[in-house]
Coordinates of C-alpha atoms in Angstrom, one line a residue:
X1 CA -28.3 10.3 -0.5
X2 CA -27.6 10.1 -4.3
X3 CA -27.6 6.5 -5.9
X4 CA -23.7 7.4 -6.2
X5 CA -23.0 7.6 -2.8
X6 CA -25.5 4.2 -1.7
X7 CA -24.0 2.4 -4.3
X8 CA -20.6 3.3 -2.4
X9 CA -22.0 3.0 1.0
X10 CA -22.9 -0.9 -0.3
X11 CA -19.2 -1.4 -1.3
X12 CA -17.6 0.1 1.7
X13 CA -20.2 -2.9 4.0
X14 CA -18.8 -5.5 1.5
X15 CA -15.3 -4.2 2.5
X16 CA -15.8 -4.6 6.1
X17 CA -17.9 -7.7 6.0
X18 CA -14.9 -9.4 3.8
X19 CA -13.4 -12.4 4.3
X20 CA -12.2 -13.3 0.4
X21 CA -8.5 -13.6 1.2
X22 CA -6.3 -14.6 4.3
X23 CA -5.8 -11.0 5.0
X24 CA -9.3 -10.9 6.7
X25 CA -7.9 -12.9 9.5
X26 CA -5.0 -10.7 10.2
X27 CA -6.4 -7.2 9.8
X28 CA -8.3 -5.3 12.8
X29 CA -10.4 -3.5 10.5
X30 CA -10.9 -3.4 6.5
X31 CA -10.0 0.1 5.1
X32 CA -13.0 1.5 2.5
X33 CA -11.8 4.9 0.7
X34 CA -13.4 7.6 1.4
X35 CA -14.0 11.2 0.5
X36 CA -15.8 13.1 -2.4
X37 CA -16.7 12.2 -5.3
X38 CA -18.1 15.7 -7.1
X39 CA -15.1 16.5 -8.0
X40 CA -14.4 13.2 -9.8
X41 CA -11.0 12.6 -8.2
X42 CA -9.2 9.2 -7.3
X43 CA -6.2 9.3 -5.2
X44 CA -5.2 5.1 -5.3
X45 CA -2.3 4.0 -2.8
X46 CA -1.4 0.4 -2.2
X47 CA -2.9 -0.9 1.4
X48 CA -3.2 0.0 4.4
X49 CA -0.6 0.6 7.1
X50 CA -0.7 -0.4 11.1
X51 CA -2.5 3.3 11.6
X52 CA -5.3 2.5 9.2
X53 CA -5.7 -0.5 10.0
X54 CA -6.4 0.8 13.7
X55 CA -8.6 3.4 12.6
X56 CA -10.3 1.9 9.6
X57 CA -9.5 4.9 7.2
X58 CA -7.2 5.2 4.4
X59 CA -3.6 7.4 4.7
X60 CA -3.9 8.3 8.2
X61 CA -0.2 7.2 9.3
X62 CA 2.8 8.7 8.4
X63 CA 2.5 8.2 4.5
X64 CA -0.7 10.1 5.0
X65 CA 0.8 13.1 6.6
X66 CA 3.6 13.8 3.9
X67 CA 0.0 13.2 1.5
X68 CA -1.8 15.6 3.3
X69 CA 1.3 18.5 3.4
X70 CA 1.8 17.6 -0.6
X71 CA -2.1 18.4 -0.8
X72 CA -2.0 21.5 1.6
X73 CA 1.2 22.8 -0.2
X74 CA -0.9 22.2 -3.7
X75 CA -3.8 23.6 -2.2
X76 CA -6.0 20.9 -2.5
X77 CA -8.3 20.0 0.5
X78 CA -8.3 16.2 1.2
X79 CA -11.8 16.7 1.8
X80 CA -12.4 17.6 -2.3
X81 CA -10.9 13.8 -3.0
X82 CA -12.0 10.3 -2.4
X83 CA -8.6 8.0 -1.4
X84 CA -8.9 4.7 -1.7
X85 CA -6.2 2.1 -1.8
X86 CA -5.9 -0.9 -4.3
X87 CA -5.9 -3.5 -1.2
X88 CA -8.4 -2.8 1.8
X89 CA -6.6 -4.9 4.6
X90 CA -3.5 -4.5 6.0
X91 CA -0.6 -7.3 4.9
X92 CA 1.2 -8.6 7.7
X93 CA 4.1 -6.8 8.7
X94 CA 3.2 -4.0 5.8
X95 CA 4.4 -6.7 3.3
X96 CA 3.6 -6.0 -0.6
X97 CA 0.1 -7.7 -1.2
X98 CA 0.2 -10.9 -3.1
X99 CA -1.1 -10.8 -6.5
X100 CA -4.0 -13.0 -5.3
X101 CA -5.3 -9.6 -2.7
X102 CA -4.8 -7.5 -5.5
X103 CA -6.8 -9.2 -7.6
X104 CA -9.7 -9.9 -5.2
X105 CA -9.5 -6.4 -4.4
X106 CA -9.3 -4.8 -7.7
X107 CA -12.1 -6.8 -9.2
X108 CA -14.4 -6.7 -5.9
X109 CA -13.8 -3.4 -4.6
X110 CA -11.6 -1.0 -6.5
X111 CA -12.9 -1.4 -10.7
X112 CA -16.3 -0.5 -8.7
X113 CA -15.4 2.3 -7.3
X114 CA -14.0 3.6 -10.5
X115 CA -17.0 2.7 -12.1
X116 CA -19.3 4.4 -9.4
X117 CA -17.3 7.6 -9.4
X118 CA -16.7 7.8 -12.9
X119 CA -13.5 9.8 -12.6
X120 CA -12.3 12.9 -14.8
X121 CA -8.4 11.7 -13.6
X122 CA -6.7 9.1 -11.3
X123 CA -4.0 10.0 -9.7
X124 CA -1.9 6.7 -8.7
X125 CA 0.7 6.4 -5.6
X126 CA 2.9 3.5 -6.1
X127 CA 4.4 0.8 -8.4
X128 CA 1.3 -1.8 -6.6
X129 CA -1.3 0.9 -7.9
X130 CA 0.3 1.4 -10.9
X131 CA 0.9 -2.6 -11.8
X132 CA -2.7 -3.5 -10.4
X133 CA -4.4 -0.3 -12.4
X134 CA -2.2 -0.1 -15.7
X135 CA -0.4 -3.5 -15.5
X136 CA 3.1 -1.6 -15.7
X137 CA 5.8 -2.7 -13.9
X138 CA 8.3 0.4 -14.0
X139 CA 7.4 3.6 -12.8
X140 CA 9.9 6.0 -13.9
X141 CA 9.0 6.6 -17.3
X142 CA 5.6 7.5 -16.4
X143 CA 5.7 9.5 -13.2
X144 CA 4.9 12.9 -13.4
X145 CA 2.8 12.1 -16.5
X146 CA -0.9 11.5 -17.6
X147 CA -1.4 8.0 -19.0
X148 CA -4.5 8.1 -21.2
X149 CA -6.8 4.5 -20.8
X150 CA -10.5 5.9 -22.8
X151 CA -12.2 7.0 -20.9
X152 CA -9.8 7.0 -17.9
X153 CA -6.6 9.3 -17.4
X154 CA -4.4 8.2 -14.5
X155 CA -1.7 10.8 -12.6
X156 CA 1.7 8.4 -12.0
X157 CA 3.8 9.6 -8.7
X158 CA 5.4 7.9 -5.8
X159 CA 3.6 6.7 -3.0
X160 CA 4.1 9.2 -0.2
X161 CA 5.7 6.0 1.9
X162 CA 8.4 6.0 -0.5
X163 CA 9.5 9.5 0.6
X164 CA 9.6 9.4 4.7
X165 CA 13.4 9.0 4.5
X166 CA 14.5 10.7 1.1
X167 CA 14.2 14.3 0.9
X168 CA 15.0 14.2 -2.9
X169 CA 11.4 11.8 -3.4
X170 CA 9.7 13.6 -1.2
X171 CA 10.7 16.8 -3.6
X172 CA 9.6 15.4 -6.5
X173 CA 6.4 14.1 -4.9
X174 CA 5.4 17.2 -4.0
X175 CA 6.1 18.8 -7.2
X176 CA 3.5 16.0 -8.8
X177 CA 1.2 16.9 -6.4
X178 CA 1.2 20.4 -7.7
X179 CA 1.4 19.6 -11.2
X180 CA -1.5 17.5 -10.2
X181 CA -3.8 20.5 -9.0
X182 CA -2.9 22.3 -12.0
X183 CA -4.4 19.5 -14.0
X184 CA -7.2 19.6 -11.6
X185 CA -7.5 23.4 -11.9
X186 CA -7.9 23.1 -15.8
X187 CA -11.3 21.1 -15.6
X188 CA -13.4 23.8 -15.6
X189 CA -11.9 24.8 -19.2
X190 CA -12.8 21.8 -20.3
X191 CA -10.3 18.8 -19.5
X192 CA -10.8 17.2 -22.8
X193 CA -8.7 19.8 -24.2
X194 CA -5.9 19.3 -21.8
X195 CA -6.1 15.4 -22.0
X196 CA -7.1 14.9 -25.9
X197 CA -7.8 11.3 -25.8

């Protein structure tokens, strides 16, 4: 096992073992991200939902199957990406997380995982992703776009949530998903001259 992928086995038994919000009392099980991290992807949602939180893995529910077809339809393999979400437990009632979870999480869990993976782009789902990630607020003027953060790029789109009942978001989701994979598909030219920073 590569130094990688025990430094992010250690964070994924800090996830589980947490108890650093009230969220730990609620949830049935914490939600690490998993995946792969050659390809130096992040896919970032909010938190998890009542299916992940039954299952202990991130975008299994129905915000994970309109993922997965975007993925399919861009021909990217879920199992190429590591997905993670900013907050690792469930909220009650799939309420926003509090800026108190996100911070916890994004210091404790999520700036680590960056920082293990090292990634060549970050693609974000969602204003909580974006806010926690970027500190932006509004995501219309950068969705479908790369914001450049030296030495990290970011990917804005919707979360796939967002689109389970409108067709017109659910369009343009998965047209960001395939804009995505042609980002994705210009790495081995070189992404530095794609994303001059």
């Amino acid at each position: 096992m590569s130094s990688q992928n025990e430094s992010l086995e250690s964070i994924k038994n800090d996830i589980i073992r947490c108890v650093l919000c009230g969220l730990s009392l609620t949830r049935k099980n914490a939600v690490p991200g998993n995946g792969n991290i050659s390809k130096k992807i992040i896919v970032i949602g909010e938190a998890p939902g009542k299916n992940e939180d039954e299952t202990g893995s991130p975008f299994v529910g129905s915000a994970g199957k309109i993922l997965d077809q975007a993925l399919i339809n861009a021909r990217i393999e879920r199992k190429e990406i590591y997905i993670t979400n900013v907050v690792k437990c469930r909220p009650p009632s799939n309420r926003v997380p509090t800026d108190e979870e996100i911070g916890i999480c994004t210091r404790e869990y999520l700036k680590k995982e960056i920082d293990i993976i090292s990634p060549k782009i970050i693609c974000i789902l969602g204003a909580t992703a974006l806010k926690s990630l970027l500190g932006l607020k509004h995501m219309t003027p950068y969705r479908g776009q790369i914001v450049n953060r030296p030495p990290l790029r970011y990917f804005i789109t919707y979360h796939p949530a967002a689109t389970i009942y409108n067709n017109k978001l659910k369009e343009i989701f998965f047209e960001d998903i395939q804009k995505l994979a042609k980002i994705v598909n210009t790495q081995d030219q070189g992404i530095d001259k794609f994303f001059p920073t």
